[in-house]
Amino acid sequence: MNIPRYALTLLAIPLTTSSALAVDFNVFFEDTSTGVDWTGVVDTTTDTLSISQWNTTGNEFYLGQSSLPIIFNAVTGSDGSFDIPDTWDGTLTNWGFVSENPFTTYQWTDRFGSEIAFDLPNTNGVGVGVIETYIEESIIGSGKGATVTPARVDRTYTNSAATHDPINSRTLTATTFTTTSAEAVPEPSSAMLLLVGAAGALTRRKR
């Protein structure tokens, strides 16, 4: 075994470890006025929110089990993505989360366990901290002089943990919104992984 080369490889490993941290936040949302609460995880590496559990009391609707987990992307502006800081304090200022799929593609169930039927456009995402509003196409005038405004989805940022309920045309605003930081774990760089492989190869070659 080539001891000097092997030792040099091992010494190089700490120097090539990435300083990037994978930080997860456990999130709890509760609106006591409607009896809706959900729990999820925010990942600052992928800039996503994953809701794993949705609970209700009273007459409220809830997400069907087949739709969980529901994944959201962090967004800002009209169509931009947002880079969640590893030091996130739970605030949603001019940014929020929008589901990867439209609202009506998920299974929503009433308190009796019956699936809810929709008469809604299939373009609105589920939002947390941002409300998406579908604006239908409009035509003013006729013929060559007509003015056409194409259909679009507008975003309004609530600057709070709130989500729009298009089933009842209301906004659910968190009475309680807590974020608990999980332990940050260093992510190994590609260089480190290559060196680990090289160290193993040197060991095998010299046996």
PDB file of C-alpha atoms in Angstrom:
ATOM      1  CA  MET A   1       0.000   0.000   0.000  1.00  0.00           C
ATOM      2  CA  ASN A   2       1.285   3.473  -0.897  1.00  0.00           C
ATOM      3  CA  ILE A   3       1.067   5.066   2.553  1.00  0.00           C
ATOM      4  CA  PRO A   4       2.104   8.647   1.586  1.00  0.00           C
ATOM      5  CA  ARG A   5      -0.408   8.841  -1.291  1.00  0.00           C
ATOM      6  CA  TYR A   6      -3.191   7.340   0.842  1.00  0.00           C
ATOM      7  CA  ALA A   7      -2.475   9.749   3.700  1.00  0.00           C
ATOM      8  CA  LEU A   8      -2.453  12.713   1.314  1.00  0.00           C
ATOM      9  CA  THR A   9      -5.871  11.689   0.017  1.00  0.00           C
ATOM     10  CA  LEU A  10      -7.328  11.472   3.519  1.00  0.00           C
ATOM     11  CA  LEU A  11      -5.877  14.851   4.470  1.00  0.00           C
ATOM     12  CA  ALA A  12      -7.439  16.437   1.408  1.00  0.00           C
ATOM     13  CA  ILE A  13     -10.956  15.235   2.243  1.00  0.00           C
ATOM     14  CA  PRO A  14     -11.772  17.807   4.975  1.00  0.00           C
ATOM     15  CA  LEU A  15     -10.529  20.592   2.710  1.00  0.00           C
ATOM     16  CA  THR A  16     -12.979  19.652  -0.013  1.00  0.00           C
ATOM     17  CA  THR A  17     -16.077  19.262   2.144  1.00  0.00           C
ATOM     18  CA  SER A  18     -18.781  21.630   0.940  1.00  0.00           C
ATOM     19  CA  SER A  19     -19.900  24.340   3.352  1.00  0.00           C
ATOM     20  CA  ALA A  20     -23.473  24.048   2.025  1.00  0.00           C
ATOM     21  CA  LEU A  21     -26.009  23.018   4.612  1.00  0.00           C
ATOM     22  CA  ALA A  22     -29.198  21.076   4.092  1.00  0.00           C
ATOM     23  CA  VAL A  23     -31.640  22.714   6.502  1.00  0.00           C
ATOM     24  CA  ASP A  24     -35.167  21.463   7.168  1.00  0.00           C
ATOM     25  CA  PHE A  25     -37.861  23.302   9.108  1.00  0.00           C
ATOM     26  CA  ASN A  26     -40.811  21.510  10.664  1.00  0.00           C
ATOM     27  CA  VAL A  27     -43.861  23.705  10.083  1.00  0.00           C
ATOM     28  CA  PHE A  28     -47.222  23.762  11.858  1.00  0.00           C
ATOM     29  CA  PHE A  29     -50.207  25.787  10.606  1.00  0.00           C
ATOM     30  CA  GLU A  30     -53.456  26.214  12.545  1.00  0.00           C
ATOM     31  CA  ASP A  31     -56.511  28.373  11.898  1.00  0.00           C
ATOM     32  CA  THR A  32     -58.685  28.023  14.999  1.00  0.00           C
ATOM     33  CA  SER A  33     -61.612  29.911  13.441  1.00  0.00           C
ATOM     34  CA  THR A  34     -62.098  27.183  10.819  1.00  0.00           C
ATOM     35  CA  GLY A  35     -60.542  24.244  12.633  1.00  0.00           C
ATOM     36  CA  VAL A  36     -58.009  23.627   9.856  1.00  0.00           C
ATOM     37  CA  ASP A  37     -54.457  22.641  10.704  1.00  0.00           C
ATOM     38  CA  TRP A  38     -51.642  21.032   8.765  1.00  0.00           C
ATOM     39  CA  THR A  39     -48.039  20.029   9.286  1.00  0.00           C
ATOM     40  CA  GLY A  40     -45.188  19.917   6.827  1.00  0.00           C
ATOM     41  CA  VAL A  41     -41.483  20.346   6.182  1.00  0.00           C
ATOM     42  CA  VAL A  42     -39.695  23.254   4.484  1.00  0.00           C
ATOM     43  CA  ASP A  43     -36.437  22.303   2.750  1.00  0.00           C
ATOM     44  CA  THR A  44     -34.083  25.224   2.094  1.00  0.00           C
ATOM     45  CA  THR A  45     -31.996  23.169  -0.321  1.00  0.00           C
ATOM     46  CA  THR A  46     -34.843  22.416  -2.739  1.00  0.00           C
ATOM     47  CA  ASP A  47     -36.842  25.512  -1.700  1.00  0.00           C
ATOM     48  CA  THR A  48     -39.978  23.472  -1.201  1.00  0.00           C
ATOM     49  CA  LEU A  49     -42.730  22.889   1.331  1.00  0.00           C
ATOM     50  CA  SER A  50     -44.134  19.388   1.720  1.00  0.00           C
ATOM     51  CA  ILE A  51     -47.448  19.063   3.590  1.00  0.00           C
ATOM     52  CA  SER A  52     -47.715  15.569   5.003  1.00  0.00           C
ATOM     53  CA  GLN A  53     -50.803  15.875   7.216  1.00  0.00           C
ATOM     54  CA  TRP A  54     -54.035  17.902   6.950  1.00  0.00           C
ATOM     55  CA  ASN A  55     -56.564  17.860   9.793  1.00  0.00           C
ATOM     56  CA  THR A  56     -59.952  19.498  10.292  1.00  0.00           C
ATOM     57  CA  THR A  57     -62.722  19.778  12.842  1.00  0.00           C
ATOM     58  CA  GLY A  58     -66.379  20.642  12.351  1.00  0.00           C
ATOM     59  CA  ASN A  59     -67.664  21.012   8.810  1.00  0.00           C
ATOM     60  CA  GLU A  60     -64.371  21.749   7.120  1.00  0.00           C
ATOM     61  CA  PHE A  61     -62.935  20.066   4.036  1.00  0.00           C
ATOM     62  CA  TYR A  62     -59.579  18.333   4.020  1.00  0.00           C
ATOM     63  CA  LEU A  63     -57.031  16.856   1.673  1.00  0.00           C
ATOM     64  CA  GLY A  64     -57.672  13.238   0.773  1.00  0.00           C
ATOM     65  CA  GLN A  65     -54.968  10.790   1.762  1.00  0.00           C
ATOM     66  CA  SER A  66     -54.207   9.978  -1.872  1.00  0.00           C
ATOM     67  CA  SER A  67     -53.158  13.603  -2.455  1.00  0.00           C
ATOM     68  CA  LEU A  68     -50.606  13.667   0.361  1.00  0.00           C
ATOM     69  CA  PRO A  69     -47.911  14.755   0.497  1.00  0.00           C
ATOM     70  CA  ILE A  70     -48.642  17.919  -1.456  1.00  0.00           C
ATOM     71  CA  ILE A  71     -45.504  19.693  -2.683  1.00  0.00           C
ATOM     72  CA  PHE A  72     -45.143  23.474  -2.942  1.00  0.00           C
ATOM     73  CA  ASN A  73     -42.410  25.586  -4.539  1.00  0.00           C
ATOM     74  CA  ALA A  74     -41.170  28.839  -3.003  1.00  0.00           C
ATOM     75  CA  VAL A  75     -42.080  31.743  -5.303  1.00  0.00           C
ATOM     76  CA  THR A  76     -41.826  35.511  -5.492  1.00  0.00           C
ATOM     77  CA  GLY A  77     -43.042  38.151  -7.928  1.00  0.00           C
ATOM     78  CA  SER A  78     -45.286  37.189 -10.828  1.00  0.00           C
ATOM     79  CA  ASP A  79     -43.373  34.079 -11.877  1.00  0.00           C
ATOM     80  CA  GLY A  80     -40.017  33.947 -10.090  1.00  0.00           C
ATOM     81  CA  SER A  81     -38.650  31.364  -7.677  1.00  0.00           C
ATOM     82  CA  PHE A  82     -37.469  32.239  -4.166  1.00  0.00           C
ATOM     83  CA  ASP A  83     -34.294  31.050  -2.441  1.00  0.00           C
ATOM     84  CA  ILE A  84     -35.279  30.293   1.160  1.00  0.00           C
ATOM     85  CA  PRO A  85     -32.439  31.298   3.502  1.00  0.00           C
ATOM     86  CA  ASP A  86     -30.990  28.658   5.808  1.00  0.00           C
ATOM     87  CA  THR A  87     -31.674  31.134   8.629  1.00  0.00           C
ATOM     88  CA  TRP A  88     -35.386  31.406   7.784  1.00  0.00           C
ATOM     89  CA  ASP A  89     -37.379  32.761  10.754  1.00  0.00           C
ATOM     90  CA  GLY A  90     -40.833  31.690   9.564  1.00  0.00           C
ATOM     91  CA  THR A  91     -41.845  35.011   7.983  1.00  0.00           C
ATOM     92  CA  LEU A  92     -43.271  35.220   4.460  1.00  0.00           C
ATOM     93  CA  THR A  93     -42.504  38.738   3.236  1.00  0.00           C
ATOM     94  CA  ASN A  94     -43.282  39.230  -0.463  1.00  0.00           C
ATOM     95  CA  TRP A  95     -42.889  35.514  -1.119  1.00  0.00           C
ATOM     96  CA  GLY A  96     -44.806  32.333  -0.461  1.00  0.00           C
ATOM     97  CA  PHE A  97     -45.452  28.771  -1.578  1.00  0.00           C
ATOM     98  CA  VAL A  98     -47.505  27.579  -4.557  1.00  0.00           C
ATOM     99  CA  SER A  99     -48.424  23.944  -5.160  1.00  0.00           C
ATOM    100  CA  GLU A 100     -46.788  22.165  -8.071  1.00  0.00           C
ATOM    101  CA  ASN A 101     -50.223  21.196  -9.415  1.00  0.00           C
ATOM    102  CA  PRO A 102     -53.509  23.134  -9.778  1.00  0.00           C
ATOM    103  CA  PHE A 103     -55.984  23.189  -6.903  1.00  0.00           C
ATOM    104  CA  THR A 104     -58.554  20.951  -8.550  1.00  0.00           C
ATOM    105  CA  THR A 105     -56.125  18.141  -9.346  1.00  0.00           C
ATOM    106  CA  TYR A 106     -55.960  17.240  -5.652  1.00  0.00           C
ATOM    107  CA  GLN A 107     -58.563  15.156  -3.866  1.00  0.00           C
ATOM    108  CA  TRP A 108     -60.541  17.318  -1.417  1.00  0.00           C
ATOM    109  CA  THR A 109     -62.997  15.568   0.876  1.00  0.00           C
ATOM    110  CA  ASP A 110     -65.844  16.773   3.098  1.00  0.00           C
ATOM    111  CA  ARG A 111     -66.379  15.739   6.720  1.00  0.00           C
ATOM    112  CA  PHE A 112     -68.507  12.779   5.605  1.00  0.00           C
ATOM    113  CA  GLY A 113     -65.653  11.374   3.498  1.00  0.00           C
ATOM    114  CA  SER A 114     -67.247  12.314   0.164  1.00  0.00           C
ATOM    115  CA  GLU A 115     -65.034  13.808  -2.539  1.00  0.00           C
ATOM    116  CA  ILE A 116     -65.846  17.433  -3.378  1.00  0.00           C
ATOM    117  CA  ALA A 117     -66.821  18.257  -6.962  1.00  0.00           C
ATOM    118  CA  PHE A 118     -65.431  21.479  -8.453  1.00  0.00           C
ATOM    119  CA  ASP A 119     -66.776  24.076 -10.823  1.00  0.00           C
ATOM    120  CA  LEU A 120     -63.508  26.000 -10.831  1.00  0.00           C
ATOM    121  CA  PRO A 121     -60.783  26.756 -13.373  1.00  0.00           C
ATOM    122  CA  ASN A 122     -58.009  24.184 -13.280  1.00  0.00           C
ATOM    123  CA  THR A 123     -55.176  26.717 -13.271  1.00  0.00           C
ATOM    124  CA  ASN A 124     -55.043  28.055  -9.712  1.00  0.00           C
ATOM    125  CA  GLY A 125     -52.378  26.595  -7.460  1.00  0.00           C
ATOM    126  CA  VAL A 126     -52.829  26.090  -3.742  1.00  0.00           C
ATOM    127  CA  GLY A 127     -50.960  28.920  -2.052  1.00  0.00           C
ATOM    128  CA  VAL A 128     -49.433  29.545   1.364  1.00  0.00           C
ATOM    129  CA  GLY A 129     -48.524  33.198   1.842  1.00  0.00           C
ATOM    130  CA  VAL A 130     -49.694  33.902  -1.704  1.00  0.00           C
ATOM    131  CA  ILE A 131     -53.146  33.837  -3.311  1.00  0.00           C
ATOM    132  CA  GLU A 132     -53.464  32.936  -6.971  1.00  0.00           C
ATOM    133  CA  THR A 133     -56.485  34.386  -8.785  1.00  0.00           C
ATOM    134  CA  TYR A 134     -57.525  33.138 -12.191  1.00  0.00           C
ATOM    135  CA  ILE A 135     -58.485  35.984 -14.548  1.00  0.00           C
ATOM    136  CA  GLU A 136     -60.560  34.804 -17.496  1.00  0.00           C
ATOM    137  CA  GLU A 137     -59.898  35.967 -21.020  1.00  0.00           C
ATOM    138  CA  SER A 138     -61.866  39.085 -21.945  1.00  0.00           C
ATOM    139  CA  ILE A 139     -62.747  40.592 -25.298  1.00  0.00           C
ATOM    140  CA  ILE A 140     -63.810  44.208 -25.663  1.00  0.00           C
ATOM    141  CA  GLY A 141     -65.282  45.182 -29.003  1.00  0.00           C
ATOM    142  CA  SER A 142     -65.444  43.037 -32.110  1.00  0.00           C
ATOM    143  CA  GLY A 143     -63.705  42.420 -35.393  1.00  0.00           C
ATOM    144  CA  LYS A 144     -60.331  44.047 -36.092  1.00  0.00           C
ATOM    145  CA  GLY A 145     -60.891  46.666 -33.421  1.00  0.00           C
ATOM    146  CA  ALA A 146     -61.406  44.137 -30.613  1.00  0.00           C
ATOM    147  CA  THR A 147     -59.106  44.219 -27.590  1.00  0.00           C
ATOM    148  CA  VAL A 148     -58.292  40.782 -26.198  1.00  0.00           C
ATOM    149  CA  THR A 149     -56.872  40.285 -22.722  1.00  0.00           C
ATOM    150  CA  PRO A 150     -55.552  36.687 -22.451  1.00  0.00           C
ATOM    151  CA  ALA A 151     -56.426  34.565 -19.431  1.00  0.00           C
ATOM    152  CA  ARG A 152     -53.809  34.699 -16.696  1.00  0.00           C
ATOM    153  CA  VAL A 153     -53.154  33.905 -13.048  1.00  0.00           C
ATOM    154  CA  ASP A 154     -52.403  36.874 -10.780  1.00  0.00           C
ATOM    155  CA  ARG A 155     -50.546  36.527  -7.478  1.00  0.00           C
ATOM    156  CA  THR A 156     -51.234  38.514  -4.323  1.00  0.00           C
ATOM    157  CA  TYR A 157     -48.755  38.071  -1.461  1.00  0.00           C
ATOM    158  CA  THR A 158     -50.344  38.145   1.996  1.00  0.00           C
ATOM    159  CA  ASN A 159     -47.070  38.586   3.956  1.00  0.00           C
ATOM    160  CA  SER A 160     -48.501  36.065   6.419  1.00  0.00           C
ATOM    161  CA  ALA A 161     -49.200  32.350   6.610  1.00  0.00           C
ATOM    162  CA  ALA A 162     -52.526  32.396   4.789  1.00  0.00           C
ATOM    163  CA  THR A 163     -54.030  30.224   2.088  1.00  0.00           C
ATOM    164  CA  HIS A 164     -57.075  30.836  -0.096  1.00  0.00           C
ATOM    165  CA  ASP A 165     -60.039  28.490   0.078  1.00  0.00           C
ATOM    166  CA  PRO A 166     -61.799  28.669  -3.317  1.00  0.00           C
ATOM    167  CA  ILE A 167     -64.369  26.106  -2.175  1.00  0.00           C
ATOM    168  CA  ASN A 168     -65.905  28.655   0.222  1.00  0.00           C
ATOM    169  CA  SER A 169     -64.346  31.806  -1.304  1.00  0.00           C
ATOM    170  CA  ARG A 170     -62.411  32.785   1.799  1.00  0.00           C
ATOM    171  CA  THR A 171     -58.868  33.036   3.117  1.00  0.00           C
ATOM    172  CA  LEU A 172     -57.583  30.812   5.910  1.00  0.00           C
ATOM    173  CA  THR A 173     -55.148  32.807   8.040  1.00  0.00           C
ATOM    174  CA  ALA A 174     -52.986  31.070  10.600  1.00  0.00           C
ATOM    175  CA  THR A 175     -53.796  31.699  14.220  1.00  0.00           C
ATOM    176  CA  THR A 176     -50.636  29.730  14.928  1.00  0.00           C
ATOM    177  CA  PHE A 177     -47.730  29.307  12.533  1.00  0.00           C
ATOM    178  CA  THR A 178     -44.587  27.806  14.017  1.00  0.00           C
ATOM    179  CA  THR A 179     -41.323  26.748  12.445  1.00  0.00           C
ATOM    180  CA  THR A 180     -38.828  24.532  14.217  1.00  0.00           C
ATOM    181  CA  SER A 181     -35.383  24.195  12.697  1.00  0.00           C
ATOM    182  CA  ALA A 182     -34.030  20.685  12.313  1.00  0.00           C
ATOM    183  CA  GLU A 183     -30.314  19.961  12.624  1.00  0.00           C
ATOM    184  CA  ALA A 184     -28.297  21.278   9.683  1.00  0.00           C
ATOM    185  CA  VAL A 185     -26.233  18.586   7.967  1.00  0.00           C
ATOM    186  CA  PRO A 186     -23.194  19.457   5.790  1.00  0.00           C
ATOM    187  CA  GLU A 187     -23.562  18.307   2.223  1.00  0.00           C
ATOM    188  CA  PRO A 188     -20.491  16.491   0.821  1.00  0.00           C
ATOM    189  CA  SER A 189     -19.021  18.079  -2.273  1.00  0.00           C
ATOM    190  CA  SER A 190     -18.447  16.116  -5.456  1.00  0.00           C
ATOM    191  CA  ALA A 191     -14.697  16.536  -4.997  1.00  0.00           C
ATOM    192  CA  MET A 192     -14.849  14.865  -1.608  1.00  0.00           C
ATOM    193  CA  LEU A 193     -16.832  11.940  -2.986  1.00  0.00           C
ATOM    194  CA  LEU A 194     -14.257  11.478  -5.751  1.00  0.00           C
ATOM    195  CA  LEU A 195     -11.419  11.459  -3.241  1.00  0.00           C
ATOM    196  CA  VAL A 196     -13.179   8.893  -1.059  1.00  0.00           C
ATOM    197  CA  GLY A 197     -13.495   6.674  -4.106  1.00  0.00           C
ATOM    198  CA  ALA A 198      -9.853   7.225  -4.985  1.00  0.00           C
ATOM    199  CA  ALA A 199      -8.774   6.298  -1.471  1.00  0.00           C
ATOM    200  CA  GLY A 200     -10.703   3.064  -1.701  1.00  0.00           C
ATOM    201  CA  ALA A 201      -9.215   2.298  -5.099  1.00  0.00           C
ATOM    202  CA  LEU A 202      -5.671   2.822  -3.816  1.00  0.00           C
ATOM    203  CA  THR A 203      -6.323   0.476  -0.923  1.00  0.00           C
ATOM    204  CA  ARG A 204      -7.619  -2.284  -3.186  1.00  0.00           C
ATOM    205  CA  ARG A 205      -4.834  -1.837  -5.741  1.00  0.00           C
ATOM    206  CA  LYS A 206      -2.033  -2.282  -3.215  1.00  0.00           C
ATOM    207  CA  ARG A 207      -3.411  -5.396  -1.526  1.00  0.00           C
TER     208      ARG A 207
END
